[in-house]
Amino acid sequence: MNMRKNIVAGNWKMNTTVPEGVKLASEVNEALKGVTPKCDVVIGVPFTHLTAVKAVIDSEKLGLSAENCADKVKGAYTGEVSAAMVASTGANYVILGHSERRAYYHETVEILAEKVKLALENGLKVIFCIGEVLEEREANKQNEVVAAQLASVFGLTAEEFANIILAYEPVWAIGTGKTATDDQAEEIHAFIRSLIAEKYGEQVAEDTTILYGGSCKPSNAKALFAKPNVDGGLIGGASLDAESFMGIVTAF
Ligand code: 13P
């Protein structure tokens, strides 16, 4: 039986104040009341928003994600937020390995492996992002780049790996308005699935959700999600407006 889930997840990044975020979450929550989407729906929000957003959403219909967590358990790490803290807000997911965190906060394969481990230990599902930059795509190195990035999650057991959702996000498509074509997305998603099959076997590979991220909008979501290896999207800019986010949710 195929257990693979379709998911549309928002990544708000560093946007909205708490009141603005609560309003946006309430709008998405309200919009979901009228529909039965053919996918799970998740919103990824700043740490400061988690508790307040949790209070206004129907958790049966809308999952809640943090956008990061610490690579340490607890203690003298001023300003950090642990996986246990995230879980204690009632959030069920955490986004890890986003290209912005890799690029601006120097998160390495090893640091990310620690974060993944701690997130899973605290019962969070991990939306793990991978993807190449433009120069790597132009040099046709995207396959080796994503294969190397997967090392952060390929140390897990198959049982642990069942809580990993992958998000392929070509860095050149993020916030640029330049989306990968549905054929480009399908090609690399199929490659990623083949790597999972090599590592964990066909069944685990079949069951793994692989999202596409990078300038995904209501206008291109349908074609992307129609591809057999694209199981939904991780949405940045378009998740900051309830109507456009719902336009992507209902693309399935
Ligand atoms: P955009 O949808 O704004 O391109 O961002 C994608 C992204 O980075 C989601 O994590």
Coordinates of N, CA and C and ligand atoms in Angstrom, one line a residue:
M1 N 0.8 -1.2 0.0 CA 0.0 0.0 0.0 C 0.9 1.3 0.0
N2 N 0.5 2.2 -0.8 CA 1.3 3.4 -0.9 C 0.8 4.4 0.2
M3 N 1.8 4.7 1.1 CA 1.4 5.6 2.2 C 1.9 7.0 1.9
R4 N 2.4 7.3 0.7 CA 3.0 8.6 0.5 C 1.9 9.7 0.6
K5 N 2.2 10.8 1.4 CA 1.3 11.9 1.6 C 1.6 13.0 0.7
N6 N 0.6 13.7 0.2 CA 0.8 15.0 -0.5 C 0.7 16.0 0.6
I7 N 1.6 17.0 0.5 CA 1.7 18.1 1.5 C 1.9 19.4 0.9
V8 N 1.2 20.4 1.3 CA 1.5 21.8 0.9 C 1.9 22.5 2.2
A9 N 3.1 23.0 2.3 CA 3.6 23.7 3.5 C 4.0 25.1 3.2
G10 N 3.6 26.0 4.1 CA 4.1 27.4 3.9 C 5.4 27.6 4.7
N11 N 6.3 28.4 4.2 CA 7.4 28.8 5.0 C 7.4 30.4 5.0
W12 N 7.0 30.9 6.1 CA 6.8 32.4 6.2 C 8.2 33.1 6.3
K13 N 9.2 32.4 6.6 CA 10.6 33.0 6.8 C 10.5 34.1 7.8
M14 N 11.3 35.2 7.7 CA 11.2 36.2 8.7 C 10.3 37.3 8.3
N15 N 9.0 36.9 8.3 CA 7.9 37.9 7.9 C 6.8 37.8 8.9
T16 N 6.1 38.9 9.0 CA 5.0 39.1 9.9 C 5.4 39.4 11.4
T17 N 4.7 40.3 12.0 CA 4.7 40.4 13.5 C 3.8 39.4 14.0
V18 N 3.8 39.2 15.3 CA 2.9 38.2 15.9 C 1.4 38.5 15.6
P19 N 0.9 39.7 15.8 CA -0.5 40.0 15.4 C -0.8 39.7 13.9
E20 N 0.1 40.1 13.0 CA 0.0 39.8 11.6 C 0.0 38.3 11.3
G21 N 0.8 37.6 12.0 CA 0.9 36.2 11.8 C -0.3 35.4 12.3
V22 N -0.9 35.9 13.4 CA -2.1 35.3 13.9 C -3.2 35.5 13.0
K23 N -3.3 36.7 12.4 CA -4.3 37.0 11.4 C -4.2 36.1 10.2
L24 N -3.0 36.0 9.7 CA -2.8 35.2 8.5 C -3.1 33.7 8.8
A25 N -2.7 33.2 9.9 CA -3.0 31.8 10.3 C -4.5 31.6 10.4
S26 N -5.2 32.6 11.0 CA -6.6 32.5 11.2 C -7.3 32.5 9.8
E27 N -6.8 33.3 8.9 CA -7.4 33.3 7.5 C -7.3 32.0 6.8
V28 N -6.1 31.4 7.0 CA -5.9 30.1 6.3 C -6.8 29.0 7.0
N29 N -6.8 29.1 8.3 CA -7.7 28.2 9.1 C -9.1 28.3 8.7
E30 N -9.6 29.5 8.5 CA -11.0 29.8 8.1 C -11.2 29.2 6.7
A31 N -10.3 29.5 5.8 CA -10.4 29.0 4.4 C -10.5 27.5 4.3
L32 N -9.8 26.8 5.2 CA -9.8 25.3 5.2 C -11.1 24.7 5.7
K33 N -11.9 25.5 6.4 CA -13.2 25.0 6.9 C -14.1 24.6 5.8
G34 N -14.0 25.3 4.7 CA -14.9 25.1 3.6 C -14.4 24.0 2.6
V35 N -13.2 23.5 2.8 CA -12.7 22.5 1.8 C -12.1 21.3 2.4
T36 N -12.1 20.2 1.6 CA -11.4 19.0 2.1 C -10.2 18.8 1.1
P37 N -9.0 19.4 1.4 CA -7.9 19.4 0.5 C -7.4 17.9 0.3
K38 N -6.9 17.7 -0.9 CA -6.3 16.4 -1.2 C -4.8 16.3 -0.8
C39 N -4.5 17.1 0.3 CA -3.1 17.1 0.8 C -3.2 17.6 2.2
D40 N -2.1 17.2 3.0 CA -2.0 17.8 4.3 C -1.5 19.3 4.1
V41 N -1.9 20.1 5.0 CA -1.6 21.5 5.0 C -0.8 21.9 6.2
V42 N 0.3 22.6 6.0 CA 1.2 23.0 7.2 C 1.6 24.4 7.0
I43 N 1.7 25.2 8.1 CA 2.3 26.5 8.0 C 3.6 26.5 8.9
G44 N 4.6 27.1 8.3 CA 5.9 27.2 9.0 C 6.1 28.7 9.4
V45 N 6.2 28.9 10.7 CA 6.1 30.3 11.2 C 7.3 30.5 12.1
P46 N 7.7 31.8 12.4 CA 8.8 32.1 13.3 C 8.5 31.6 14.7
F47 N 9.6 31.3 15.4 CA 9.5 30.8 16.8 C 8.5 31.6 17.7
T48 N 8.6 33.0 17.5 CA 7.8 33.9 18.4 C 6.3 33.7 18.2
H49 N 6.0 33.1 17.0 CA 4.6 33.0 16.6 C 3.9 31.6 17.0
L50 N 4.7 30.7 17.3 CA 4.2 29.3 17.4 C 3.0 29.1 18.4
T51 N 3.2 29.6 19.6 CA 2.2 29.4 20.6 C 0.9 30.2 20.3
A52 N 1.1 31.4 19.8 CA -0.1 32.2 19.5 C -0.9 31.6 18.3
V53 N -0.1 31.1 17.3 CA -0.7 30.6 16.1 C -1.4 29.2 16.5
K54 N -0.7 28.5 17.3 CA -1.3 27.2 17.7 C -2.7 27.4 18.3
A55 N -2.9 28.4 19.0 CA -4.1 28.7 19.7 C -5.3 29.0 18.8
V56 N -5.0 29.5 17.6 CA -6.1 29.9 16.7 C -6.3 28.9 15.5
I57 N -5.6 27.8 15.4 CA -5.8 26.9 14.3 C -6.4 25.6 14.8
D58 N -7.1 24.9 13.8 CA -7.6 23.6 14.1 C -6.6 22.6 13.7
S59 N -6.0 22.0 14.7 CA -4.8 21.1 14.4 C -5.1 19.9 13.6
E60 N -6.4 19.6 13.6 CA -6.9 18.4 12.7 C -6.7 18.8 11.2
K61 N -6.8 20.0 10.9 CA -6.7 20.4 9.5 C -5.5 21.2 9.1
L62 N -4.8 21.7 10.1 CA -3.6 22.6 9.7 C -2.5 22.2 10.7
G63 N -1.4 21.7 10.1 CA -0.2 21.4 10.9 C 0.7 22.7 11.1
L64 N 1.5 22.6 12.1 CA 2.3 23.8 12.5 C 3.8 23.4 12.5
S65 N 4.6 24.3 11.9 CA 6.0 24.0 11.8 C 6.8 25.2 12.3
A66 N 8.0 24.9 12.9 CA 9.0 25.9 13.1 C 9.9 25.9 11.9
E67 N 10.7 26.9 11.8 CA 11.6 27.1 10.6 C 13.0 26.7 10.9
N68 N 13.3 26.3 12.1 CA 14.6 25.9 12.5 C 14.6 25.4 14.0
C69 N 15.6 24.7 14.4 CA 15.8 24.5 15.8 C 17.3 24.3 16.1
A70 N 17.7 24.3 17.4 CA 19.1 24.3 17.7 C 19.7 22.9 17.5
D71 N 21.0 22.9 17.4 CA 21.8 21.6 17.3 C 22.3 21.1 18.6
K72 N 21.8 21.7 19.7 CA 22.1 21.4 21.0 C 20.9 21.1 21.8
V73 N 21.0 20.3 22.9 CA 19.8 19.8 23.7 C 19.3 21.0 24.5
K74 N 20.1 21.6 25.3 CA 19.7 22.7 26.2 C 21.0 23.4 26.8
G75 N 20.8 24.5 27.5 CA 21.9 25.0 28.3 C 22.3 26.4 27.8
A76 N 23.6 26.6 28.0 CA 24.2 28.0 27.7 C 24.4 28.2 26.3
Y77 N 23.4 28.4 25.5 CA 23.4 28.8 24.1 C 22.5 29.9 23.8
T78 N 22.9 31.1 24.3 CA 22.1 32.3 24.3 C 21.4 32.5 22.9
G79 N 20.1 32.7 23.0 CA 19.4 33.0 21.7 C 18.9 31.8 20.9
E80 N 19.4 30.6 21.3 CA 19.0 29.4 20.5 C 17.6 28.9 21.0
V81 N 17.0 28.1 20.2 CA 15.7 27.5 20.5 C 15.8 26.0 20.3
S82 N 15.5 25.2 21.3 CA 15.8 23.8 21.1 C 14.5 23.1 20.5
A83 N 14.8 21.9 20.0 CA 13.7 21.1 19.5 C 12.7 20.8 20.5
A84 N 13.1 20.6 21.8 CA 12.1 20.3 22.9 C 11.2 21.6 23.1
M85 N 11.8 22.8 23.0 CA 11.0 24.0 23.1 C 10.0 24.1 22.0
V86 N 10.4 23.8 20.8 CA 9.5 23.9 19.7 C 8.4 22.9 19.9
A87 N 8.7 21.7 20.3 CA 7.7 20.6 20.5 C 6.7 21.0 21.6
S88 N 7.2 21.7 22.6 CA 6.4 22.1 23.7 C 5.3 23.2 23.3
T89 N 5.5 23.8 22.2 CA 4.5 24.8 21.7 C 3.3 24.1 21.1
G90 N 3.5 22.8 20.8 CA 2.4 22.0 20.1 C 2.7 22.0 18.6
A91 N 3.8 22.5 18.1 CA 4.2 22.4 16.7 C 4.5 20.9 16.4
N92 N 4.2 20.5 15.2 CA 4.4 19.1 14.9 C 5.6 18.9 13.8
Y93 N 6.0 20.0 13.3 CA 7.1 19.9 12.2 C 8.2 20.9 12.5
V94 N 9.3 20.7 11.9 CA 10.3 21.7 11.8 C 11.0 21.7 10.4
I95 N 11.2 22.8 9.9 CA 11.9 22.9 8.6 C 13.4 23.0 8.9
L96 N 14.2 22.1 8.3 CA 15.7 22.1 8.6 C 16.4 22.1 7.2
G97 N 17.6 22.7 7.2 CA 18.4 22.7 6.1 C 18.0 23.6 5.0
H98 N 17.2 24.6 5.3 CA 16.8 25.6 4.2 C 18.1 26.2 3.7
S99 N 18.1 26.5 2.4 CA 19.3 27.1 1.7 C 19.7 28.4 2.4
E100 N 18.7 29.1 2.9 CA 19.1 30.4 3.5 C 19.8 30.2 4.8
R101 N 19.5 29.1 5.5 CA 20.2 28.8 6.7 C 21.6 28.2 6.4
R102 N 21.7 27.4 5.3 CA 23.0 26.9 4.9 C 23.9 28.1 4.5
A103 N 23.3 29.0 3.7 CA 24.2 30.1 3.2 C 24.5 31.2 4.2
Y104 N 23.5 31.6 5.0 CA 23.8 32.8 5.9 C 24.2 32.4 7.3
Y105 N 23.9 31.2 7.7 CA 24.2 30.8 9.1 C 25.1 29.6 9.1
H106 N 25.7 29.3 7.9 CA 26.8 28.3 7.8 C 26.4 26.9 8.4
E107 N 25.2 26.5 8.1 CA 24.8 25.2 8.6 C 25.4 24.1 7.7
T108 N 26.1 23.2 8.3 CA 26.8 22.2 7.5 C 26.0 20.9 7.6
V109 N 26.4 19.9 6.8 CA 25.8 18.6 6.8 C 25.8 18.0 8.2
E110 N 26.9 18.2 8.9 CA 27.1 17.6 10.2 C 26.2 18.3 11.3
I111 N 26.1 19.7 11.2 CA 25.2 20.4 12.1 C 23.8 20.0 11.9
L112 N 23.5 19.9 10.6 CA 22.1 19.5 10.2 C 21.7 18.1 10.7
A113 N 22.7 17.2 10.6 CA 22.4 15.9 11.1 C 22.1 15.9 12.6
E114 N 22.8 16.8 13.4 CA 22.5 16.9 14.8 C 21.1 17.5 15.0
K115 N 20.7 18.5 14.3 CA 19.4 19.1 14.4 C 18.3 18.1 14.1
V116 N 18.5 17.3 13.0 CA 17.5 16.3 12.6 C 17.3 15.3 13.7
K117 N 18.4 14.9 14.3 CA 18.4 13.9 15.3 C 17.6 14.4 16.5
L118 N 17.8 15.6 16.9 CA 17.1 16.2 18.1 C 15.7 16.5 17.8
A119 N 15.4 16.9 16.6 CA 14.0 17.1 16.2 C 13.2 15.8 16.3
L120 N 13.8 14.7 15.7 CA 13.1 13.5 15.7 C 12.9 12.9 17.2
E121 N 13.9 13.1 18.0 CA 13.9 12.7 19.4 C 12.7 13.4 20.1
N122 N 12.4 14.6 19.7 CA 11.4 15.3 20.3 C 10.0 15.2 19.6
G123 N 9.9 14.2 18.7 CA 8.6 13.9 18.1 C 8.2 14.8 17.0
L124 N 9.1 15.6 16.5 CA 8.8 16.5 15.4 C 9.1 15.8 14.1
K125 N 8.2 16.1 13.1 CA 8.5 15.6 11.7 C 9.4 16.7 11.1
V126 N 10.3 16.3 10.3 CA 11.3 17.2 9.7 C 11.0 17.4 8.2
I127 N 10.9 18.7 7.8 CA 10.8 19.0 6.4 C 12.3 19.4 6.1
F128 N 13.0 18.5 5.4 CA 14.4 18.7 5.2 C 14.7 19.2 3.8
C129 N 15.3 20.4 3.7 CA 15.5 21.0 2.4 C 16.8 20.7 1.8
I130 N 16.8 20.5 0.5 CA 18.0 20.3 -0.3 C 17.9 21.0 -1.6
G131 N 19.0 21.3 -2.2 CA 18.9 22.0 -3.5 C 20.2 22.6 -3.9
E132 N 20.4 22.8 -5.2 CA 21.7 23.4 -5.7 C 21.6 24.8 -6.0
V133 N 22.7 25.5 -6.0 CA 22.7 26.9 -6.5 C 22.9 27.0 -8.0
L134 N 22.7 28.2 -8.5 CA 22.7 28.3 -10.0 C 24.0 27.8 -10.7
E135 N 25.2 28.1 -10.1 CA 26.4 27.7 -10.7 C 26.5 26.2 -10.8
E136 N 26.0 25.5 -9.7 CA 26.0 24.1 -9.7 C 25.1 23.5 -10.8
R137 N 23.9 24.1 -11.0 CA 22.9 23.7 -12.0 C 23.6 23.9 -13.4
E138 N 24.2 25.1 -13.5 CA 24.8 25.3 -14.9 C 26.0 24.4 -15.2
A139 N 26.6 23.9 -14.1 CA 27.7 22.9 -14.3 C 27.2 21.5 -14.3
N140 N 25.8 21.4 -14.3 CA 25.1 20.0 -14.3 C 25.5 19.2 -13.1
K141 N 25.7 19.9 -11.9 CA 26.2 19.2 -10.7 C 25.1 19.0 -9.7
Q142 N 23.8 19.2 -10.1 CA 22.7 19.2 -9.1 C 22.5 17.8 -8.5
N143 N 22.8 16.8 -9.2 CA 22.6 15.4 -8.6 C 23.6 15.2 -7.5
E144 N 24.9 15.5 -7.8 CA 25.9 15.2 -6.7 C 25.7 16.2 -5.5
V145 N 25.2 17.4 -5.8 CA 24.9 18.3 -4.6 C 23.8 17.8 -3.7
V146 N 22.7 17.4 -4.3 CA 21.6 16.9 -3.4 C 22.0 15.6 -2.8
A147 N 22.8 14.7 -3.5 CA 23.2 13.5 -2.9 C 24.1 13.7 -1.7
A148 N 25.0 14.7 -1.7 CA 25.8 15.1 -0.6 C 25.0 15.6 0.5
Q149 N 24.0 16.5 0.2 CA 23.2 17.1 1.3 C 22.4 16.0 2.0
L150 N 22.0 15.0 1.3 CA 21.2 13.9 1.9 C 21.9 13.1 3.0
A151 N 23.3 13.3 3.1 CA 24.0 12.7 4.2 C 23.5 13.0 5.5
S152 N 22.9 14.2 5.7 CA 22.4 14.6 7.0 C 21.2 13.7 7.5
V153 N 20.5 13.1 6.5 CA 19.4 12.2 6.9 C 19.6 10.8 6.6
F154 N 20.7 10.5 5.9 CA 20.9 9.1 5.5 C 21.6 8.3 6.6
G155 N 21.9 8.9 7.7 CA 22.4 8.2 8.9 C 21.3 7.6 9.7
L156 N 20.1 8.0 9.4 CA 18.9 7.6 10.2 C 18.6 6.1 9.9
T157 N 17.9 5.5 10.8 CA 17.3 4.2 10.5 C 16.1 4.4 9.6
A158 N 15.6 3.3 9.0 CA 14.5 3.4 8.2 C 13.3 3.9 9.0
E159 N 13.2 3.4 10.2 CA 12.1 3.8 11.1 C 12.1 5.3 11.3
E160 N 13.3 5.9 11.6 CA 13.4 7.3 11.8 C 13.2 8.1 10.5
F161 N 13.6 7.5 9.4 CA 13.5 8.2 8.1 C 12.1 8.4 7.7
A162 N 11.2 7.6 8.3 CA 9.7 7.7 8.0 C 9.2 9.0 8.4
N163 N 9.9 9.7 9.3 CA 9.4 11.1 9.7 C 10.1 12.2 9.0
I164 N 10.8 11.9 7.9 CA 11.4 12.9 7.1 C 10.6 13.2 5.9
I165 N 10.3 14.5 5.6 CA 9.7 14.9 4.4 C 10.8 15.7 3.7
L166 N 11.1 15.4 2.4 CA 12.2 16.1 1.7 C 11.5 17.2 0.9
A167 N 12.3 18.3 0.8 CA 11.9 19.4 0.0 C 13.0 19.8 -0.9
Y168 N 12.8 19.6 -2.2 CA 13.8 20.0 -3.2 C 13.6 21.4 -3.6
E169 N 14.5 22.3 -3.2 CA 14.4 23.7 -3.5 C 15.7 24.2 -4.2
P170 N 15.6 24.3 -5.6 CA 16.7 24.8 -6.3 C 16.9 26.3 -5.9
V171 N 18.1 26.6 -5.4 CA 18.3 28.0 -4.8 C 18.0 29.1 -5.8
W172 N 18.3 28.8 -7.1 CA 18.1 29.8 -8.2 C 16.6 30.0 -8.4
A173 N 15.7 29.2 -7.9 CA 14.3 29.4 -8.1 C 13.6 30.1 -6.8
I174 N 14.4 30.2 -5.8 CA 13.8 30.7 -4.5 C 13.6 32.3 -4.5
G175 N 12.4 32.7 -4.5 CA 12.1 34.2 -4.4 C 12.5 34.9 -5.7
T176 N 12.8 34.2 -6.8 CA 13.3 34.8 -8.0 C 12.2 34.9 -9.0
G177 N 11.1 34.2 -8.8 CA 10.0 34.2 -9.8 C 10.4 33.2 -10.9
K178 N 11.6 32.6 -10.8 CA 12.0 31.7 -11.9 C 11.9 30.3 -11.3
T179 N 10.8 29.7 -11.7 CA 10.5 28.3 -11.1 C 11.2 27.3 -12.0
A180 N 11.6 26.2 -11.4 CA 12.0 25.0 -12.2 C 10.8 24.6 -13.0
T181 N 11.1 24.1 -14.2 CA 10.0 23.6 -15.0 C 9.5 22.3 -14.3
D182 N 8.3 21.9 -14.6 CA 7.7 20.7 -14.0 C 8.6 19.5 -14.4
D183 N 9.2 19.5 -15.7 CA 10.0 18.4 -16.1 C 11.4 18.4 -15.3
Q184 N 11.9 19.6 -15.1 CA 13.2 19.7 -14.3 C 12.9 19.1 -12.9
A185 N 11.8 19.5 -12.3 CA 11.5 19.1 -10.9 C 11.3 17.6 -10.9
E186 N 10.5 17.1 -11.9 CA 10.3 15.6 -11.9 C 11.6 14.8 -12.1
E187 N 12.4 15.3 -12.9 CA 13.7 14.6 -13.2 C 14.5 14.4 -11.9
I188 N 14.7 15.5 -11.1 CA 15.5 15.5 -10.0 C 14.8 14.8 -8.8
H189 N 13.5 15.0 -8.7 CA 12.7 14.3 -7.7 C 12.8 12.7 -7.9
A190 N 12.8 12.3 -9.1 CA 12.9 10.9 -9.4 C 14.3 10.4 -9.0
F191 N 15.3 11.2 -9.3 CA 16.7 10.9 -8.9 C 16.8 10.8 -7.4
I192 N 16.2 11.8 -6.6 CA 16.2 11.7 -5.2 C 15.6 10.5 -4.7
R193 N 14.4 10.1 -5.3 CA 13.7 8.9 -4.9 C 14.6 7.7 -5.1
S194 N 15.3 7.7 -6.2 CA 16.2 6.5 -6.5 C 17.3 6.4 -5.4
L195 N 17.8 7.5 -4.9 CA 18.8 7.5 -3.9 C 18.2 6.9 -2.6
I196 N 17.0 7.3 -2.3 CA 16.3 6.7 -1.1 C 16.1 5.2 -1.3
A197 N 15.7 4.8 -2.5 CA 15.6 3.4 -2.7 C 16.9 2.6 -2.5
E198 N 18.0 3.2 -3.0 CA 19.3 2.5 -2.9 C 19.6 2.4 -1.4
K199 N 19.3 3.4 -0.6 CA 19.7 3.4 0.8 C 18.7 2.6 1.7
Y200 N 17.4 2.8 1.5 CA 16.4 2.2 2.4 C 15.5 1.2 1.7
G201 N 15.6 1.0 0.4 CA 14.7 0.1 -0.3 C 13.5 0.8 -1.0
E202 N 12.9 0.0 -1.9 CA 11.8 0.6 -2.8 C 10.7 1.1 -2.0
Q203 N 10.3 0.3 -0.9 CA 9.0 0.7 -0.2 C 9.2 2.0 0.5
V204 N 10.3 2.2 1.2 CA 10.6 3.5 1.9 C 10.6 4.6 0.9
A205 N 11.2 4.4 -0.3 CA 11.3 5.4 -1.3 C 9.9 5.8 -1.8
E206 N 9.1 4.8 -2.0 CA 7.7 5.0 -2.5 C 6.9 5.8 -1.5
D207 N 7.2 5.6 -0.2 CA 6.4 6.2 0.9 C 6.9 7.6 1.2
T208 N 8.1 8.1 0.7 CA 8.6 9.3 1.1 C 8.0 10.5 0.3
T209 N 7.6 11.5 1.0 CA 7.0 12.7 0.4 C 8.2 13.6 0.0
I210 N 8.2 14.0 -1.3 CA 9.2 14.9 -1.8 C 8.5 16.2 -2.3
L211 N 8.7 17.3 -1.6 CA 8.1 18.6 -2.0 C 9.0 19.3 -3.0
Y212 N 8.3 20.2 -3.8 CA 9.1 21.1 -4.6 C 9.0 22.5 -4.0
G213 N 10.0 23.3 -3.9 CA 10.0 24.7 -3.5 C 10.8 25.6 -4.4
G214 N 10.3 26.8 -4.5 CA 11.0 27.8 -5.4 C 10.0 28.4 -6.3
S215 N 9.5 29.6 -5.9 CA 8.6 30.4 -6.8 C 7.3 29.6 -7.2
C216 N 6.9 28.7 -6.3 CA 5.6 28.0 -6.5 C 4.4 28.9 -6.3
K217 N 3.5 28.9 -7.2 CA 2.4 29.8 -7.1 C 1.1 29.1 -7.6
P218 N -0.1 29.7 -7.4 CA -1.3 29.0 -7.8 C -1.2 28.7 -9.3
S219 N -0.6 29.6 -10.1 CA -0.5 29.4 -11.6 C 0.4 28.3 -12.0
N220 N 1.4 27.9 -11.3 CA 2.2 26.8 -11.7 C 2.1 25.5 -10.9
A221 N 1.4 25.6 -9.8 CA 1.3 24.5 -8.8 C 0.7 23.2 -9.5
K222 N -0.3 23.4 -10.3 CA -1.0 22.3 -10.8 C -0.1 21.4 -11.7
A223 N 0.6 22.0 -12.6 CA 1.5 21.3 -13.5 C 2.6 20.6 -12.7
L224 N 3.2 21.3 -11.6 CA 4.2 20.7 -10.8 C 3.7 19.5 -10.1
F225 N 2.5 19.7 -9.4 CA 1.9 18.6 -8.6 C 1.4 17.4 -9.4
A226 N 1.2 17.6 -10.7 CA 0.7 16.6 -11.6 C 1.9 15.6 -11.9
K227 N 3.1 15.9 -11.6 CA 4.2 15.0 -11.9 C 4.2 13.9 -10.8
P228 N 4.5 12.7 -11.2 CA 4.4 11.5 -10.3 C 5.3 11.6 -9.1
N229 N 6.5 12.3 -9.2 CA 7.4 12.3 -8.1 C 7.4 13.6 -7.3
V230 N 6.4 14.5 -7.7 CA 6.3 15.8 -6.9 C 5.1 15.6 -6.0
D231 N 5.3 15.6 -4.7 CA 4.2 15.3 -3.8 C 3.7 16.5 -3.0
G232 N 3.9 17.7 -3.6 CA 3.4 18.9 -3.0 C 4.5 20.0 -3.0
G233 N 4.3 21.0 -2.2 CA 5.2 22.2 -2.3 C 5.6 22.8 -1.0
L234 N 6.7 23.4 -0.9 CA 7.1 24.2 0.2 C 7.1 25.7 -0.3
I235 N 6.3 26.5 0.2 CA 5.9 27.7 -0.4 C 6.4 28.9 0.5
G236 N 7.2 29.8 -0.2 CA 7.6 31.0 0.5 C 6.7 32.1 0.3
G237 N 7.0 33.0 -0.6 CA 6.2 34.2 -0.8 C 4.7 34.1 -0.9
A238 N 4.3 33.1 -1.6 CA 2.9 32.9 -1.9 C 2.2 32.3 -0.6
S239 N 2.9 32.0 0.4 CA 2.2 31.5 1.6 C 1.9 32.7 2.6
L240 N 2.3 33.9 2.2 CA 2.1 35.1 3.0 C 0.8 35.7 2.7
D241 N 0.0 35.1 1.8 CA -1.3 35.6 1.5 C -2.2 34.4 1.5
A242 N -3.3 34.4 2.3 CA -4.1 33.2 2.5 C -4.7 32.8 1.2
E243 N -5.1 33.7 0.4 CA -5.8 33.3 -0.9 C -4.8 32.6 -1.8
S244 N -3.6 33.2 -2.0 CA -2.7 32.5 -2.9 C -2.2 31.2 -2.3
F245 N -2.0 31.1 -1.0 CA -1.6 29.8 -0.4 C -2.7 28.8 -0.6
M246 N -4.0 29.2 -0.4 CA -5.1 28.3 -0.7 C -5.2 27.9 -2.1
G247 N -4.8 28.8 -3.0 CA -4.8 28.5 -4.5 C -3.8 27.4 -4.8
I248 N -2.8 27.3 -4.0 CA -1.8 26.2 -4.2 C -2.3 24.9 -3.5
V249 N -2.9 25.0 -2.3 CA -3.4 23.9 -1.6 C -4.5 23.2 -2.5
T250 N -5.3 24.0 -3.1 CA -6.4 23.4 -3.9 C -5.9 23.0 -5.3
A251 N -4.6 23.1 -5.6 CA -4.1 22.7 -6.9 C -4.1 21.2 -7.1
F252 N -4.1 20.5 -5.9 CA -4.2 19.0 -6.0 C -5.6 18.6 -6.4
Ligands
13P1 P1 9.5 31.2 -2.6 O1 8.3 30.5 -2.8 O2 9.3 32.6 -2.1 O3 10.4 31.2 -3.9 O4 10.4 30.5 -1.5 C1 10.5 29.1 -1.5 C2 11.2 28.7 -0.3 O5 12.3 29.0 0.0 C3 10.3 27.9 0.6 O6 11.1 27.4 1.7

